[in-house]
Amino acid sequence: MRLFDLHCDTLYRIHTENLSVQDSVLSITPGKADFLEKHYQLMAVWIPDSIRGQKAFEFFKNCFDIYKKFYLPLNNDKRKFFLTVENGSLIGGDLSKISFLKECGVKAVTIVYNEDNELGSGAFSKSHFGLTDIGKKAVAEFENNNIFVDLSHSSQRTFYDVVSISKQPIIATHSNSYSICPHKRNLTDEQFEIIRKRGGVVGVNFYPPFLNSDAAQADINDVIKHIYHFLSLGGEDTICIGSDFDGCDALKTLDAIDKMPYLYEMLIKSGINEQVVQKIMYDNAHNFFT
């Protein structure tokens, strides 16, 4: 089995909880993933909204040191770890920091987390002002540096402001379907189709409140419902996995990477062609990022 996962917060947990990369409490460890034929992983440096300015930049550098020391040496044909940033507050409105992110190998940056920052408004924003002037410049600068703009966590206004000026494919690394579960963190059908038509990718995640309006009742069948809905929108080449491992209390049946074969099996049993399942689990993300 092959897996390309668009989002995890494992670096955040290792840094803030002083864990080892093989600690059993982590949802993703090299050991737990060793059974995979291939494992490619986007590793986010999550910057909480409570960390701003220079503190945010120092936080990133600490996580980057962990990535550089422990994960980059593991990269080979079987497994690869790529770096992303979750929250554009990291640059603090300073566009010159974007070239530094490129030098670090960052592949994608979410414009915002849940609240507002210097670049735009988040999904939980009370103002919903969209992109700021500096945010518009940042989008162009990210793309000039071959860093994809990730619209998970964006407010509706920020999403459409990015769409109006972006010249490259846009992505949503860990967002589900609003039609299936009307949560402000999920994508409307129109948003999904915009990403699809522009050649981007969307990662389905395993956080119960994004899967089912009654989070306590969420189960693996809800993951399958979201995937089926995205497929109905023509998303066969767009849908990916964006687990959010180590960043949320995921479904108990899908709360670690070594449980991913269960999802594979359930997707097959649900009637999805195995070739399409392989696209969702690996091929779509691999084709996009490599």
Tab-separated table of N, CA and C in Angstrom, residues 102-190:
chain	number	residue	atom	x	y	z
A	102	LYS	N	11.419	29.317	1.177
A	102	LYS	CA	11.787	28.537	-0.005
A	102	LYS	C	13.116	27.824	0.223
A	103	GLU	N	14.077	28.512	0.810
A	103	GLU	CA	15.379	27.915	1.084
A	103	GLU	C	15.249	26.720	2.032
A	104	CYS	N	14.252	26.779	2.922
A	104	CYS	CA	14.021	25.677	3.864
A	104	CYS	C	13.284	24.514	3.210
A	105	GLY	N	12.831	24.712	1.977
A	105	GLY	CA	12.138	23.649	1.268
A	105	GLY	C	10.639	23.621	1.482
A	106	VAL	N	10.060	24.706	1.995
A	106	VAL	CA	8.617	24.749	2.248
A	106	VAL	C	7.851	24.637	0.933
A	107	LYS	N	6.874	23.726	0.899
A	107	LYS	CA	6.099	23.457	-0.318
A	107	LYS	C	4.785	24.223	-0.368
A	108	ALA	N	4.202	24.542	0.789
A	108	ALA	CA	2.902	25.210	0.816
A	108	ALA	C	2.755	25.974	2.124
A	109	VAL	N	1.948	27.038	2.083
A	109	VAL	CA	1.659	27.840	3.277
A	109	VAL	C	0.165	28.141	3.306
A	110	THR	N	-0.481	27.852	4.445
A	110	THR	CA	-1.864	28.299	4.597
A	110	THR	C	-1.833	29.803	4.881
A	111	ILE	N	-2.674	30.542	4.187
A	111	ILE	CA	-2.710	31.994	4.351
A	111	ILE	C	-3.005	32.368	5.797
A	112	VAL	N	-3.949	31.659	6.405
A	112	VAL	CA	-4.371	31.959	7.774
A	112	VAL	C	-4.546	30.654	8.536
A	113	TYR	N	-4.684	30.791	9.861
A	113	TYR	CA	-5.227	29.684	10.647
A	113	TYR	C	-6.697	30.039	10.885
A	114	ASN	N	-7.226	29.925	12.070
A	114	ASN	CA	-8.666	30.139	12.247
A	114	ASN	C	-9.064	31.602	12.372
A	115	GLU	N	-8.158	32.424	12.899
A	115	GLU	CA	-8.483	33.832	13.131
A	115	GLU	C	-7.786	34.708	12.082
A	116	ASP	N	-7.836	36.011	12.276
A	116	ASP	CA	-7.220	36.950	11.343
A	116	ASP	C	-5.717	37.036	11.577
A	117	ASN	N	-4.979	37.309	10.525
A	117	ASN	CA	-3.574	37.666	10.676
A	117	ASN	C	-3.242	38.800	9.712
A	118	GLU	N	-1.971	39.064	9.517
A	118	GLU	CA	-1.566	40.199	8.685
A	118	GLU	C	-1.957	40.018	7.217
A	119	LEU	N	-2.209	38.771	6.812
A	119	LEU	CA	-2.471	38.484	5.401
A	119	LEU	C	-3.951	38.394	5.059
A	120	GLY	N	-4.772	37.960	6.013
A	120	GLY	CA	-6.178	37.779	5.684
A	120	GLY	C	-7.002	37.328	6.865
A	121	SER	N	-8.250	36.946	6.585
A	121	SER	CA	-9.181	36.526	7.633
A	121	SER	C	-9.403	35.022	7.560
A	122	GLY	N	-9.506	34.406	8.742
A	122	GLY	CA	-9.667	32.970	8.832
A	122	GLY	C	-11.120	32.544	8.903
A	123	ALA	N	-11.331	31.230	8.900
A	123	ALA	CA	-12.677	30.671	8.866
A	123	ALA	C	-13.511	31.067	10.084
A	124	PHE	N	-12.853	31.334	11.199
A	124	PHE	CA	-13.565	31.697	12.422
A	124	PHE	C	-13.542	33.206	12.676
A	125	SER	N	-13.102	33.964	11.688
A	125	SER	CA	-13.031	35.414	11.809
A	125	SER	C	-14.427	36.010	11.976
A	126	LYS	N	-14.513	37.061	12.774
A	126	LYS	CA	-15.772	37.792	12.915
A	126	LYS	C	-15.857	38.946	11.927
A	127	SER	N	-14.739	39.250	11.287
A	127	SER	CA	-14.704	40.400	10.366
A	127	SER	C	-14.811	39.991	8.903
A	128	HIS	N	-14.204	38.847	8.551
A	128	HIS	CA	-14.289	38.314	7.180
A	128	HIS	C	-13.893	39.355	6.128
A	129	PHE	N	-12.766	40.036	6.375
A	129	PHE	CA	-12.351	41.084	5.437
A	129	PHE	C	-11.581	40.553	4.241
A	130	GLY	N	-11.247	39.282	4.240
A	130	GLY	CA	-10.527	38.719	3.109
A	130	GLY	C	-9.050	39.025	3.153
A	131	LEU	N	-8.421	39.039	1.979
A	131	LEU	CA	-6.998	39.347	1.906
A	131	LEU	C	-6.741	40.823	2.187
A	132	THR	N	-5.683	41.094	2.915
A	132	THR	CA	-5.219	42.466	3.080
A	132	THR	C	-4.351	42.837	1.880
A	133	ASP	N	-3.943	44.096	1.805
A	133	ASP	CA	-3.052	44.512	0.716
A	133	ASP	C	-1.745	43.733	0.769
A	134	ILE	N	-1.208	43.555	1.979
A	134	ILE	CA	0.043	42.809	2.092
A	134	ILE	C	-0.203	41.326	1.797
A	135	GLY	N	-1.424	40.838	2.099
A	135	GLY	CA	-1.776	39.460	1.782
A	135	GLY	C	-1.776	39.210	0.285
A	136	LYS	N	-2.269	40.182	-0.478
A	136	LYS	CA	-2.271	40.042	-1.932
A	136	LYS	C	-0.849	39.979	-2.470
A	137	LYS	N	0.028	40.785	-1.906
A	137	LYS	CA	1.432	40.752	-2.320
A	137	LYS	C	2.078	39.429	-1.910
A	138	ALA	N	1.667	38.906	-0.748
A	138	ALA	CA	2.239	37.646	-0.262
A	138	ALA	C	1.851	36.486	-1.179
A	139	VAL	N	0.606	36.470	-1.649
A	139	VAL	CA	0.177	35.404	-2.564
A	139	VAL	C	1.074	35.383	-3.796
A	140	ALA	N	1.315	36.557	-4.365
A	140	ALA	CA	2.180	36.641	-5.549
A	140	ALA	C	3.605	36.190	-5.216
A	141	GLU	N	4.082	36.573	-4.046
A	141	GLU	CA	5.453	36.227	-3.664
A	141	GLU	C	5.589	34.735	-3.356
A	142	PHE	N	4.584	34.152	-2.710
A	142	PHE	CA	4.606	32.695	-2.509
A	142	PHE	C	4.716	31.984	-3.853
A	143	GLU	N	3.888	32.397	-4.789
A	143	GLU	CA	3.879	31.727	-6.088
A	143	GLU	C	5.168	31.984	-6.860
A	144	ASN	N	5.749	33.163	-6.718
A	144	ASN	CA	7.043	33.445	-7.356
A	144	ASN	C	8.141	32.536	-6.814
A	145	ASN	N	7.947	32.075	-5.580
A	145	ASN	CA	8.929	31.195	-4.934
A	145	ASN	C	8.510	29.726	-4.989
A	146	ASN	N	7.539	29.418	-5.872
A	146	ASN	CA	7.071	28.039	-6.052
A	146	ASN	C	6.558	27.415	-4.762
A	147	ILE	N	5.882	28.240	-3.949
A	147	ILE	CA	5.223	27.775	-2.731
A	147	ILE	C	3.715	27.848	-2.968
A	148	PHE	N	3.030	26.718	-2.817
A	148	PHE	CA	1.594	26.703	-3.081
A	148	PHE	C	0.821	27.384	-1.954
A	149	VAL	N	-0.258	28.051	-2.338
A	149	VAL	CA	-1.141	28.679	-1.367
A	149	VAL	C	-2.185	27.655	-0.940
A	150	ASP	N	-2.221	27.395	0.375
A	150	ASP	CA	-3.143	26.421	0.957
A	150	ASP	C	-4.319	27.186	1.563
A	151	LEU	N	-5.549	26.872	1.096
A	151	LEU	CA	-6.719	27.621	1.529
A	151	LEU	C	-7.546	26.899	2.589
A	152	SER	N	-7.053	25.799	3.142
A	152	SER	CA	-7.683	25.276	4.346
A	152	SER	C	-7.582	26.349	5.435
A	153	HIS	N	-8.623	26.496	6.221
A	153	HIS	CA	-8.720	27.482	7.312
A	153	HIS	C	-9.103	28.888	6.848
A	154	SER	N	-9.155	29.137	5.550
A	154	SER	CA	-9.480	30.495	5.075
A	154	SER	C	-10.972	30.785	5.211
A	155	SER	N	-11.276	32.069	5.422
A	155	SER	CA	-12.670	32.501	5.338
A	155	SER	C	-13.107	32.454	3.875
A	156	GLN	N	-14.399	32.503	3.651
A	156	GLN	CA	-14.909	32.520	2.278
A	156	GLN	C	-14.323	33.698	1.510
A	157	ARG	N	-14.279	34.862	2.124
A	157	ARG	CA	-13.773	36.061	1.440
A	157	ARG	C	-12.294	35.897	1.077
A	158	THR	N	-11.507	35.360	2.008
A	158	THR	CA	-10.087	35.151	1.723
A	158	THR	C	-9.929	34.159	0.577
A	159	PHE	N	-10.707	33.088	0.607
A	159	PHE	CA	-10.652	32.087	-0.464
A	159	PHE	C	-10.841	32.752	-1.825
A	160	TYR	N	-11.915	33.507	-1.970
A	160	TYR	CA	-12.225	34.073	-3.285
A	160	TYR	C	-11.271	35.209	-3.655
A	161	ASP	N	-10.739	35.905	-2.671
A	161	ASP	CA	-9.725	36.921	-2.974
A	161	ASP	C	-8.467	36.269	-3.541
A	162	VAL	N	-8.069	35.129	-2.949
A	162	VAL	CA	-6.900	34.407	-3.472
A	162	VAL	C	-7.177	33.913	-4.883
A	163	VAL	N	-8.359	33.332	-5.088
A	163	VAL	CA	-8.725	32.811	-6.411
A	163	VAL	C	-8.641	33.908	-7.472
A	164	SER	N	-9.018	35.122	-7.102
A	164	SER	CA	-9.083	36.219	-8.072
A	164	SER	C	-7.709	36.683	-8.538
A	165	ILE	N	-6.655	36.406	-7.752
A	165	ILE	CA	-5.323	36.914	-8.123
A	165	ILE	C	-4.301	35.807	-8.351
A	166	SER	N	-4.607	34.588	-7.891
A	166	SER	CA	-3.635	33.499	-8.004
A	166	SER	C	-3.427	33.101	-9.467
A	167	LYS	N	-2.187	32.784	-9.798
A	167	LYS	CA	-1.851	32.366	-11.160
A	167	LYS	C	-1.462	30.889	-11.217
A	168	GLN	N	-1.386	30.230	-10.060
A	168	GLN	CA	-1.024	28.821	-9.995
A	168	GLN	C	-2.173	28.017	-9.406
A	169	PRO	N	-2.113	26.684	-9.493
A	169	PRO	CA	-3.122	25.875	-8.808
A	169	PRO	C	-3.141	26.185	-7.315
A	170	ILE	N	-4.325	26.124	-6.715
A	170	ILE	CA	-4.466	26.314	-5.279
A	170	ILE	C	-4.883	25.005	-4.647
A	171	ILE	N	-4.620	24.868	-3.361
A	171	ILE	CA	-4.867	23.600	-2.693
A	171	ILE	C	-5.591	23.833	-1.372
A	172	ALA	N	-6.173	22.764	-0.858
A	172	ALA	CA	-6.736	22.750	0.498
A	172	ALA	C	-6.278	21.438	1.115
A	173	THR	N	-5.273	21.488	1.953
A	173	THR	CA	-4.599	20.265	2.396
A	173	THR	C	-5.432	19.405	3.333
A	174	HIS	N	-6.360	20.033	4.074
A	174	HIS	CA	-7.168	19.233	5.017
A	174	HIS	C	-8.524	19.893	5.236
A	175	SER	N	-9.402	19.723	4.232
A	175	SER	CA	-10.748	20.291	4.275
A	175	SER	C	-11.745	19.310	3.659
A	176	ASN	N	-12.888	19.161	4.311
A	176	ASN	CA	-13.917	18.239	3.840
A	176	ASN	C	-15.045	18.982	3.117
A	177	SER	N	-16.148	18.285	2.874
A	177	SER	CA	-17.253	18.834	2.091
A	177	SER	C	-18.305	19.501	2.975
A	178	TYR	N	-18.607	20.757	2.678
A	178	TYR	CA	-19.637	21.502	3.389
A	178	TYR	C	-21.013	20.917	3.126
A	179	SER	N	-21.230	20.374	1.940
A	179	SER	CA	-22.527	19.786	1.613
A	179	SER	C	-22.845	18.585	2.502
A	180	ILE	N	-21.833	17.843	2.896
A	180	ILE	CA	-22.023	16.676	3.753
A	180	ILE	C	-22.052	17.082	5.221
A	181	CYS	N	-21.184	18.011	5.594
A	181	CYS	CA	-21.116	18.497	6.985
A	181	CYS	C	-20.923	20.012	6.937
A	182	PRO	N	-21.979	20.796	7.196
A	182	PRO	CA	-21.906	22.252	7.035
A	182	PRO	C	-21.126	22.951	8.155
A	183	HIS	N	-19.835	22.714	8.163
A	183	HIS	CA	-18.924	23.351	9.115
A	183	HIS	C	-18.141	24.422	8.373
A	184	LYS	N	-17.894	25.542	9.008
A	184	LYS	CA	-17.231	26.672	8.334
A	184	LYS	C	-15.815	26.348	7.870
A	185	ARG	N	-15.245	25.240	8.369
A	185	ARG	CA	-13.908	24.836	7.918
A	185	ARG	C	-13.950	23.992	6.638
A	186	ASN	N	-15.145	23.605	6.206
A	186	ASN	CA	-15.259	22.747	5.034
A	186	ASN	C	-15.478	23.549	3.758
A	187	LEU	N	-15.307	22.889	2.628
A	187	LEU	CA	-15.402	23.527	1.314
A	187	LEU	C	-16.790	23.358	0.714
A	188	THR	N	-17.325	24.443	0.183
A	188	THR	CA	-18.564	24.332	-0.578
A	188	THR	C	-18.272	23.609	-1.897
A	189	ASP	N	-19.336	23.152	-2.546
A	189	ASP	CA	-19.159	22.499	-3.841
A	189	ASP	C	-18.476	23.438	-4.826
A	190	GLU	N	-18.848	24.714	-4.802
A	190	GLU	CA	-18.242	25.669	-5.728
A	190	GLU	C	-16.752	25.820	-5.459
